PDB file of C-alpha atoms in Angstrom:
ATOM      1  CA  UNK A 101       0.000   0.000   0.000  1.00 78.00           C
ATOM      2  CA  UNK A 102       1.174   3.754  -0.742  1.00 95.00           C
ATOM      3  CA  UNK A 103       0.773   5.940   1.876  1.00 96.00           C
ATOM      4  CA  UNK A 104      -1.000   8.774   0.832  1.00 98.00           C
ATOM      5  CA  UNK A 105       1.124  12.236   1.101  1.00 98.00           C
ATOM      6  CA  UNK A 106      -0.529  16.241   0.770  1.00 98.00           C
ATOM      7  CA  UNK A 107       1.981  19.173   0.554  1.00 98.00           C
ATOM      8  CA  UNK A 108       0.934  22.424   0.948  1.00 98.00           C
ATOM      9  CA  UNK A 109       2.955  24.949  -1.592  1.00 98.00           C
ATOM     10  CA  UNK A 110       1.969  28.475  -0.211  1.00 98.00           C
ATOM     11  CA  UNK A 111       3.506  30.005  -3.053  1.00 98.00           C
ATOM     12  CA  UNK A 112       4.701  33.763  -2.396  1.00 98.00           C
ATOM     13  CA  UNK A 113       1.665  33.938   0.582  1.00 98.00           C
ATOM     14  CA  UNK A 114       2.439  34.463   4.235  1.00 98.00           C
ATOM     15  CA  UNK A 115       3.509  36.838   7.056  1.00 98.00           C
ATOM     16  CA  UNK A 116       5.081  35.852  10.232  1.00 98.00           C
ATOM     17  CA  UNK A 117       1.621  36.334  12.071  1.00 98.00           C
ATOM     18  CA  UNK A 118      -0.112  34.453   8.858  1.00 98.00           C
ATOM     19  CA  UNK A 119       1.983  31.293   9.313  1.00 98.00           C
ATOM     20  CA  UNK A 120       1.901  30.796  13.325  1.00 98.00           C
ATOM     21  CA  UNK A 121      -1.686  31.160  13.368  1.00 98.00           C
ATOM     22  CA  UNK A 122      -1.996  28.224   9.980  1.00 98.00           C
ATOM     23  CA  UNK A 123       0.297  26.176  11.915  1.00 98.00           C
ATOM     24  CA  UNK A 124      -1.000  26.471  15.243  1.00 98.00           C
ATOM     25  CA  UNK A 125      -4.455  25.764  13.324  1.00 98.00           C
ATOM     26  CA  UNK A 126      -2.826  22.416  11.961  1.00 97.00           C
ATOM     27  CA  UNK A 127      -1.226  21.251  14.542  1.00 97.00           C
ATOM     28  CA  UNK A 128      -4.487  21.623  16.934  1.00 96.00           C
ATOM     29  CA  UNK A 129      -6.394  19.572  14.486  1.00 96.00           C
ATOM     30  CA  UNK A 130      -3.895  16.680  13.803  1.00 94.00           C
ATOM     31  CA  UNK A 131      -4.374  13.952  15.836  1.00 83.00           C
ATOM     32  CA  UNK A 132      -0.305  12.826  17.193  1.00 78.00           C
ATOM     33  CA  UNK A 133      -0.464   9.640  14.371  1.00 81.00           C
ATOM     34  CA  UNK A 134      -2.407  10.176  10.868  1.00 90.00           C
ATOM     35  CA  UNK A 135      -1.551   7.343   8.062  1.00 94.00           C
ATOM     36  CA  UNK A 136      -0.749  10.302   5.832  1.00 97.00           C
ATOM     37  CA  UNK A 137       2.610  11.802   4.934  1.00 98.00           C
ATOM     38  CA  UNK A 138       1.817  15.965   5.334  1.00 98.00           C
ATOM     39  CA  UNK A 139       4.443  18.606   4.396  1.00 98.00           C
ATOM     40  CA  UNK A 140       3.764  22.445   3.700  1.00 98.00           C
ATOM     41  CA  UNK A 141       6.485  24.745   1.736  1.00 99.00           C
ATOM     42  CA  UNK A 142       6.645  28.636   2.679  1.00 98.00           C
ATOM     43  CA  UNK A 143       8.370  30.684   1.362  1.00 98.00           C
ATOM     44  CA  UNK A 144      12.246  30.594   1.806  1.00 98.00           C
ATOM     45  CA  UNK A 145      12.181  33.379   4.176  1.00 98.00           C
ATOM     46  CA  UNK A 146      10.088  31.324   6.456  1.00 98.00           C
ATOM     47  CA  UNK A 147      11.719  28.292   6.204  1.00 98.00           C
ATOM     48  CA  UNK A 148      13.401  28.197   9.730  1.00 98.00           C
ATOM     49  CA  UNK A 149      10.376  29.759  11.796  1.00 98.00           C
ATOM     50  CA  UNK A 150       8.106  27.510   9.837  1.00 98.00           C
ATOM     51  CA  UNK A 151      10.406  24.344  11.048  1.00 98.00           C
ATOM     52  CA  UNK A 152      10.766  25.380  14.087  1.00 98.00           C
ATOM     53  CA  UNK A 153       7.107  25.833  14.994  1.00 98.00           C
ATOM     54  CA  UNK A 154       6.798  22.468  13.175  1.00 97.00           C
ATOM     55  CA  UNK A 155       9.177  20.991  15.655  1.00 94.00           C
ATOM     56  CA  UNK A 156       8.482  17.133  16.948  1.00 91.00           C
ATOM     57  CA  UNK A 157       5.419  17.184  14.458  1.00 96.00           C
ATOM     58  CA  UNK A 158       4.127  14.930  12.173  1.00 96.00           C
ATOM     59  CA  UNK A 159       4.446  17.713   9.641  1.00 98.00           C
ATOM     60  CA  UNK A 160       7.224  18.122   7.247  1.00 98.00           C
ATOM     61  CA  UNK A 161       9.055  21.009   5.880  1.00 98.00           C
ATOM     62  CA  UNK A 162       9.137  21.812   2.713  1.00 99.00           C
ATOM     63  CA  UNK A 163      10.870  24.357   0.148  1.00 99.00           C
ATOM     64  CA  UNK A 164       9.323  25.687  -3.182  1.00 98.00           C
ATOM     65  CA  UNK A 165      12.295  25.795  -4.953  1.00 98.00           C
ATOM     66  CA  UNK A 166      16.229  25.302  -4.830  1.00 98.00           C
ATOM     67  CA  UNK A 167      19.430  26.372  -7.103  1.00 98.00           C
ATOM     68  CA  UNK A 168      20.732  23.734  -9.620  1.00 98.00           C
ATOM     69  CA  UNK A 169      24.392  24.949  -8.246  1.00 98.00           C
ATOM     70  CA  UNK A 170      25.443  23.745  -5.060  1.00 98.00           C
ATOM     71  CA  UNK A 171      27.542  27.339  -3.862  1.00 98.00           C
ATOM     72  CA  UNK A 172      29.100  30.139  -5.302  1.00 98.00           C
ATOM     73  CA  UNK A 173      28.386  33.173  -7.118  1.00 98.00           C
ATOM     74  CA  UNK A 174      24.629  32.854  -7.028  1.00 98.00           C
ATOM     75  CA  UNK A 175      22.703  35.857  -6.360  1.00 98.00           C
ATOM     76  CA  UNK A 176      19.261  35.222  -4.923  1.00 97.00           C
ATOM     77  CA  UNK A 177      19.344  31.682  -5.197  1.00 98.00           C
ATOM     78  CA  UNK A 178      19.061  28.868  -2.144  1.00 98.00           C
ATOM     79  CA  UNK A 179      21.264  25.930  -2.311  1.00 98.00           C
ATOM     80  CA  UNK A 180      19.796  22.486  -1.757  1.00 98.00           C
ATOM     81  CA  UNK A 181      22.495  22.074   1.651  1.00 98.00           C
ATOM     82  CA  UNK A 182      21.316  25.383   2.778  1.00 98.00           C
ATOM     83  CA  UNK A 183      17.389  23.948   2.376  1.00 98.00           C
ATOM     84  CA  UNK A 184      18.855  20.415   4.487  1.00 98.00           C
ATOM     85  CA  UNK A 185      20.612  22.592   7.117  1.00 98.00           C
ATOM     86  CA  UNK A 186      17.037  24.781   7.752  1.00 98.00           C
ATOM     87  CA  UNK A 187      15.355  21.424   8.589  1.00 98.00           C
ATOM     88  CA  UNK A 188      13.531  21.128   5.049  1.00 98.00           C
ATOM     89  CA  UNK A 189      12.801  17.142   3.993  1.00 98.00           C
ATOM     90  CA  UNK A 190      11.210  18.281   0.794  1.00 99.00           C
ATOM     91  CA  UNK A 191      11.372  20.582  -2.229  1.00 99.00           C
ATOM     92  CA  UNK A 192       9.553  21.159  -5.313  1.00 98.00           C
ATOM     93  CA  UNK A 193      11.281  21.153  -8.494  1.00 98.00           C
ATOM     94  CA  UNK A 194       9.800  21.771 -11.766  1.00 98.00           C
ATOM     95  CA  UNK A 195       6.701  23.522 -10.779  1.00 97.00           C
ATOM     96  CA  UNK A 196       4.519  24.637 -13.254  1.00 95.00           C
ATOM     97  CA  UNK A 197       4.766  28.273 -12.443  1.00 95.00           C
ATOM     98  CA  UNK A 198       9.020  28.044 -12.700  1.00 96.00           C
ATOM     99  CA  UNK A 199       8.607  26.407 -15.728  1.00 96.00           C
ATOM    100  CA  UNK A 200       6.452  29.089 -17.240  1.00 93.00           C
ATOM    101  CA  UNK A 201       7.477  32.448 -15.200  1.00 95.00           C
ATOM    102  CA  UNK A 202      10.848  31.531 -15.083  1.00 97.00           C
ATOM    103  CA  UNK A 203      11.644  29.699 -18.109  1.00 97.00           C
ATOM    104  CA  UNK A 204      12.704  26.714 -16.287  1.00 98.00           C
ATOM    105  CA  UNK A 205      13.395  24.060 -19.104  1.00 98.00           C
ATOM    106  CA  UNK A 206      13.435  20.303 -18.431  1.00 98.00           C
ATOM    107  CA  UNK A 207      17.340  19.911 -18.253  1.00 98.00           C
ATOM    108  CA  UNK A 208      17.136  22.763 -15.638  1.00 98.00           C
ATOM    109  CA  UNK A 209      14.534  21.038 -13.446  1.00 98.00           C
ATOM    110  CA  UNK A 210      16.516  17.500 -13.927  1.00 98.00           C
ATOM    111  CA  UNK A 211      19.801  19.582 -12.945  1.00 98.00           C
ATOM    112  CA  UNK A 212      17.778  20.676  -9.700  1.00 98.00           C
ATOM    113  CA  UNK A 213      16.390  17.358  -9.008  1.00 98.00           C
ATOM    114  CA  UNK A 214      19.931  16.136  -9.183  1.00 98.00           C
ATOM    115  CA  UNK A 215      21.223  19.040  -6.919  1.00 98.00           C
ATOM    116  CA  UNK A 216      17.777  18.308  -4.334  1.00 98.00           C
ATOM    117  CA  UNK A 217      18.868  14.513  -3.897  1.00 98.00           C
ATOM    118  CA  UNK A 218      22.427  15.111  -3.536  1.00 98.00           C
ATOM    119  CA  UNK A 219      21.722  16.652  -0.536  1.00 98.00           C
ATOM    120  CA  UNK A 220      19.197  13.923   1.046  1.00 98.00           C
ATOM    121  CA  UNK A 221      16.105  16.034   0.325  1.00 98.00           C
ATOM    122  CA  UNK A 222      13.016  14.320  -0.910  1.00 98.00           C
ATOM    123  CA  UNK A 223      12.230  16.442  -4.742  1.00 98.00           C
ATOM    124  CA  UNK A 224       8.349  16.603  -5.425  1.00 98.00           C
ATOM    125  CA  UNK A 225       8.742  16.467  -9.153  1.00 98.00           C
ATOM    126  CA  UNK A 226       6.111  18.283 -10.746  1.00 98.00           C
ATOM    127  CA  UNK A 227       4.538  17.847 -14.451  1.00 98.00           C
ATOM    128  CA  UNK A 228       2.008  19.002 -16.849  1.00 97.00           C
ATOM    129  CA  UNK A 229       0.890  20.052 -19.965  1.00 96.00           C
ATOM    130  CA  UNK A 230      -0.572  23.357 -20.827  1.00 92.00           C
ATOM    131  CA  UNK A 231      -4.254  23.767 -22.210  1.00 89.00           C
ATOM    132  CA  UNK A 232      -2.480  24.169 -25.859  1.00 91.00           C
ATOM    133  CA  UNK A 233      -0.699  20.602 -25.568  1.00 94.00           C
ATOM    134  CA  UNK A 234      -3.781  19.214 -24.291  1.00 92.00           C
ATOM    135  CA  UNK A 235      -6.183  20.821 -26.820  1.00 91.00           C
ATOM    136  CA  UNK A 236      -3.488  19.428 -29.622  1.00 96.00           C
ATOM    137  CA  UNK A 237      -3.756  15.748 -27.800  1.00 96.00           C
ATOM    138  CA  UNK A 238      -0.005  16.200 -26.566  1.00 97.00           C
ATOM    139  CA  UNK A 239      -0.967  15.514 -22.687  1.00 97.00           C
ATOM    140  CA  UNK A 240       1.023  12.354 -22.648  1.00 98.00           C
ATOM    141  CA  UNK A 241       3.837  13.339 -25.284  1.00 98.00           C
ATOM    142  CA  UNK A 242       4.538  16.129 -22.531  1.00 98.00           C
ATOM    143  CA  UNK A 243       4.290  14.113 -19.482  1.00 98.00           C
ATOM    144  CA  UNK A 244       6.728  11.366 -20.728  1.00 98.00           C
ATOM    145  CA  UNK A 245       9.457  14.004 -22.214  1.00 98.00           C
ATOM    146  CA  UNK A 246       9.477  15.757 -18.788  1.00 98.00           C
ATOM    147  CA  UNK A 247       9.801  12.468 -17.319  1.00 98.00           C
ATOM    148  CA  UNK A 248      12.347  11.097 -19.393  1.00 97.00           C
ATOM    149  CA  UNK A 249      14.443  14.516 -19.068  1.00 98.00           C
ATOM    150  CA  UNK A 250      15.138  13.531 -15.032  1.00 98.00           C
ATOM    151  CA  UNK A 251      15.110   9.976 -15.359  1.00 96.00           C
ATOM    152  CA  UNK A 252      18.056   9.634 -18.277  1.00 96.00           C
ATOM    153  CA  UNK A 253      20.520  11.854 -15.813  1.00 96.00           C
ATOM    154  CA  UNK A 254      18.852  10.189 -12.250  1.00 96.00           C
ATOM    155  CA  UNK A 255      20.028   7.122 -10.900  1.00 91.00           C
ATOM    156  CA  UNK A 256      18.073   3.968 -12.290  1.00 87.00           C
ATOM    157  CA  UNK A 257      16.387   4.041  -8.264  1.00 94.00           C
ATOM    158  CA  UNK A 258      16.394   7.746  -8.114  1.00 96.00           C
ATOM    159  CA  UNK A 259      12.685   7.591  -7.679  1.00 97.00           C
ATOM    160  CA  UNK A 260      12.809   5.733  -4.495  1.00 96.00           C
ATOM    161  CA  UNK A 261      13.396   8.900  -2.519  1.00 97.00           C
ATOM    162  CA  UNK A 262      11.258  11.243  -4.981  1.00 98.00           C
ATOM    163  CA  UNK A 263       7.514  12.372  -5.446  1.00 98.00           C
ATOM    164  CA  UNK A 264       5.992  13.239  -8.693  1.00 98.00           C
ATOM    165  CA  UNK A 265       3.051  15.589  -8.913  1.00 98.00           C
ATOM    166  CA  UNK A 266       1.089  15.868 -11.807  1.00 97.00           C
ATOM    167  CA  UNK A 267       0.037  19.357 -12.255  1.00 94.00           C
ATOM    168  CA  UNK A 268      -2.218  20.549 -15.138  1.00 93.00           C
ATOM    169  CA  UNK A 269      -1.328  23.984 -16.004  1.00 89.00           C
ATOM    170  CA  UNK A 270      -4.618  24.374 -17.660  1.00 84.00           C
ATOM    171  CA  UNK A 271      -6.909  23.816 -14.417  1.00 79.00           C
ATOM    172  CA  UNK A 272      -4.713  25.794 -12.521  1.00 73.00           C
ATOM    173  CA  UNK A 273      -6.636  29.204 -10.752  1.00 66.00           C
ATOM    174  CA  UNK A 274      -8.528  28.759 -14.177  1.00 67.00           C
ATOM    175  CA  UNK A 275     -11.766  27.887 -13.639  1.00 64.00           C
ATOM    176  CA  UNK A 276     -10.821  24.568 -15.920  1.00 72.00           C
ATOM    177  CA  UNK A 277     -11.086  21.624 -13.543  1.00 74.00           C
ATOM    178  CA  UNK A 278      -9.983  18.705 -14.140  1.00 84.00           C
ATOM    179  CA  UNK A 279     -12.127  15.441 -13.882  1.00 92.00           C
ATOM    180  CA  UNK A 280     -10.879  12.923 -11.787  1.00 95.00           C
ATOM    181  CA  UNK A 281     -11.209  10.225 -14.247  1.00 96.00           C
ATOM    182  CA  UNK A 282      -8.599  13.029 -16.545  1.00 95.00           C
ATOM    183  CA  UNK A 283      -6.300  12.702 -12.910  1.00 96.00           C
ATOM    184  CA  UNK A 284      -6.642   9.078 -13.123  1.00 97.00           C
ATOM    185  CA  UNK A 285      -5.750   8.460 -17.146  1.00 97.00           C
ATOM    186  CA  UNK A 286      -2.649  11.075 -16.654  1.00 98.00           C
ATOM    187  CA  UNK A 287      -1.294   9.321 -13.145  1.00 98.00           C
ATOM    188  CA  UNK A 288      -1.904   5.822 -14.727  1.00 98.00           C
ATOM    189  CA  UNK A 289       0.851   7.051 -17.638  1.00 98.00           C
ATOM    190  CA  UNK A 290       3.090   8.375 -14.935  1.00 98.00           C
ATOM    191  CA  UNK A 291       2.883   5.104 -13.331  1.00 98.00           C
ATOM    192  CA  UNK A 292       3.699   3.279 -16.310  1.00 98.00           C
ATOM    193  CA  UNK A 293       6.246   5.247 -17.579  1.00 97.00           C
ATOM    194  CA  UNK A 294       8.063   4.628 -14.388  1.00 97.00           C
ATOM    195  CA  UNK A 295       7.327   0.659 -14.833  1.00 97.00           C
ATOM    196  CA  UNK A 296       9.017   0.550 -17.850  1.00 96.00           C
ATOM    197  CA  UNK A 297      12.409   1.038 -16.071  1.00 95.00           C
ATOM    198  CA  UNK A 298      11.433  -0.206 -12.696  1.00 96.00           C
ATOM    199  CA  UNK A 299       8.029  -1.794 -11.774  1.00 97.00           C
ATOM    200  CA  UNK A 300       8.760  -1.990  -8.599  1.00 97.00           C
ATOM    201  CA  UNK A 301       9.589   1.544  -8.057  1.00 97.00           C
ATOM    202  CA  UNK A 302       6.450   2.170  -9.839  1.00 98.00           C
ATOM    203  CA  UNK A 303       4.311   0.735  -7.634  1.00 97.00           C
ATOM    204  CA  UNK A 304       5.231   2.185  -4.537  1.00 97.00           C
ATOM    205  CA  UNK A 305       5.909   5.814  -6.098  1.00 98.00           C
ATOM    206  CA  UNK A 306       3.446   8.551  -4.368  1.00 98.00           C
ATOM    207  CA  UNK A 307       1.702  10.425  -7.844  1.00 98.00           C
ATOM    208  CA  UNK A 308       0.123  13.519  -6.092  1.00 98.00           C
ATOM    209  CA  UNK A 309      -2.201  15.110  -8.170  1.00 97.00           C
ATOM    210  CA  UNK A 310      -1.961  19.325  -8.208  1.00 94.00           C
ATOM    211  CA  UNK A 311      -4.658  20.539 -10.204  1.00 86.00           C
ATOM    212  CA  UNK A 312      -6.663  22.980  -7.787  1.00 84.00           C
ATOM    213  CA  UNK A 313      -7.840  20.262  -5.023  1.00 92.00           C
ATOM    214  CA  UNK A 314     -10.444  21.318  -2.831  1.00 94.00           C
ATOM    215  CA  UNK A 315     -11.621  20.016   0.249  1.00 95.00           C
ATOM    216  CA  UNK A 316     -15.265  19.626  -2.174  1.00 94.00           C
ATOM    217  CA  UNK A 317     -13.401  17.807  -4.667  1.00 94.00           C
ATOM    218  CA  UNK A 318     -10.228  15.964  -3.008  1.00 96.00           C
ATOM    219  CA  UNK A 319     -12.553  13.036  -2.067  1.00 96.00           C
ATOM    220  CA  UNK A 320     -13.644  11.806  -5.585  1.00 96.00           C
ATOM    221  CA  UNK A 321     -10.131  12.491  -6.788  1.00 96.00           C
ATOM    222  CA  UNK A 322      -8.518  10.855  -3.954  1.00 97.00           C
ATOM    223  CA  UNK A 323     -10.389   7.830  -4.871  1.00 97.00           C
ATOM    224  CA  UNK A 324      -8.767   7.105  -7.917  1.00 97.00           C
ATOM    225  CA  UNK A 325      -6.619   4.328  -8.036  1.00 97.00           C
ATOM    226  CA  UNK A 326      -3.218   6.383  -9.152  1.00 98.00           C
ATOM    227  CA  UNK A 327      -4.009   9.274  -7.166  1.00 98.00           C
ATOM    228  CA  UNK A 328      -2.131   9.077  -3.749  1.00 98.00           C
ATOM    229  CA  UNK A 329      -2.690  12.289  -2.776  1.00 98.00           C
ATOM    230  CA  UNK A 330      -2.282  16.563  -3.653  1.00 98.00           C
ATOM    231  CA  UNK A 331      -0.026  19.278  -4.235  1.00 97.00           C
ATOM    232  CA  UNK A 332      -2.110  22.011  -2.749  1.00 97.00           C
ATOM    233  CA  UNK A 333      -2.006  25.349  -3.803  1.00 94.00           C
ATOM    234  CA  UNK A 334      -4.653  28.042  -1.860  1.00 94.00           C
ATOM    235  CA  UNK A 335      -6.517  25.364  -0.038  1.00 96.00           C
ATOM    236  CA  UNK A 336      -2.936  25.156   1.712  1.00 98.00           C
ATOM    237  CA  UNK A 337      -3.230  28.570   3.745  1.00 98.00           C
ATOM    238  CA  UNK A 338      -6.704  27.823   5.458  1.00 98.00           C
ATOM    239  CA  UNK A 339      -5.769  25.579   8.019  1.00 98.00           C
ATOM    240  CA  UNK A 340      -9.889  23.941   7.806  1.00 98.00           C
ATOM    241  CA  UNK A 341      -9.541  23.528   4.473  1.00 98.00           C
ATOM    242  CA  UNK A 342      -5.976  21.610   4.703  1.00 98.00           C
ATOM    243  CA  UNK A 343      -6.949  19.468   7.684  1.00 98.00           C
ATOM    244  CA  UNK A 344     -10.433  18.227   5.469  1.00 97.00           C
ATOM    245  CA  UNK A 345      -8.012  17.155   2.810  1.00 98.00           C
ATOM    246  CA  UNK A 346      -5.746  15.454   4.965  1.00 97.00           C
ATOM    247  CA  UNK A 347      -9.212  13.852   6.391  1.00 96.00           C
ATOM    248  CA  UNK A 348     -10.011  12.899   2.821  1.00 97.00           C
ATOM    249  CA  UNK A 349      -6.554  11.444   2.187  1.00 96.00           C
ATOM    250  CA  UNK A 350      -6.665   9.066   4.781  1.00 92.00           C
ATOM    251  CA  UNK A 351     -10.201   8.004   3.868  1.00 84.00           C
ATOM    252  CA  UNK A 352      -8.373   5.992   1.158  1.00 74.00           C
TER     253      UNK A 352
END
């Protein structure tokens, strides 16, 4: 059995005052055990507070980003040892919005998954075609070249210590939602993408799906086979909302 895992990514939200209260919030309504894997990811600037109000929780720190480069002459950026020695277990690599804003390309995010492992840090790969590749019936072309970027410079076990969200860009803040049965068809090629170098690996890989869960919608998505839990975006910074998703999580 997978064990079902929901990040939070709070994006560029947050203020000192904003993030006790949400953790306090989360840490009241979190029993001391859940069978869920839970892990939110301020901003960098928040990082240490965030871990160290986290401290001897079930919740995991997490970082939205890190530098390809490991030190140096780097203006700006956060090296993936600096993310280890705030207390972060995760980061995000690849997200939609870095690809897109940023111009992050797939050798980039493979260079920064590299850089995330090499340090012992857990990357939450994220991919995910746009509503132009999925309009042209390129959803899979796109899922499996972003895959295949990481895996052909990874390790062959390299996703043993990873997470891959599947994000699509097009039911992002939208409107657009994705159904679940859409989740389901695009997890189910992640999955077997994966088996084709390692079935094993495959089948215990977390697939968290990223496409504006809700705690209205994370139930029916959750119960897709593939589907072993969410990248959440704005649901993240309402401590209520979070908790019902985590609640939903564990219902499967």
């Amino acid at each position: 059995m997978r064990r079902p895992f929901i990040a939070g990514n709070w994006k560029m939200h947050g203020s000192r005052a904003q993030n006790a209260e949400l953790i306090e919030g989360l840490l009241l309504g979190l029993p001391g055990q859940v069978p869920v894997d839970i892990a939110v990811c301020p901003p960098d600037v928040y990082l240490w507070e965030v871990g160290r109000l986290l401290k001897d929780s079930i919740v995991k720190l997490g970082a939205q980003t890190v530098c390809a480069e490991s030190i140096g002459a780097f203006t700006g950026e956060t090296s993936a040892a600096m993310l280890k020695d705030v207390g972060c277990t995760y980061v995000i690599v690849g997200h939609s919005e870095r690809r897109t804003i940023y111009r992050e390309d797939d050798a980039l995010v493979a260079r920064k998954f590299l850089a995330a492992q090499s340090q012992s840090l857990i990357p939450i790969l994220c991919v995910g075609e746009t509503l132009e590749e999925r309009e042209k019936g390129q959803t899979m072309q796109v899922i499996s070249r972003q895959l295949k970027a990481v895996l052909d410079v990874a390790a062959p076990g390299a996703l043993q210590q990873a997470v891959v969200a599947y994000e699509p860009v097009w039911a992002i803040g939208t409107g657009k939602n994705a159904t679940p049965e859409q989740a389901q068809e695009v997890h189910a090629h992640i999955r077997a993408e994966v088996a084709a170098r390692d079935a094993n690996i495959a089948a215990r890989l977390q697939v968290l799906y990223g496409g504006s869960v809700k705690a209205g919608n994370a139930k029916e998505i959750f119960a897709m086979p593939d589907v072993d839990g969410g990248l959440i975006g704005g649901a993240a910074l309402k401590a209520d909302e979070f908790l019902k998703i985590c609640a939903a999580a564990q219902a499967h």
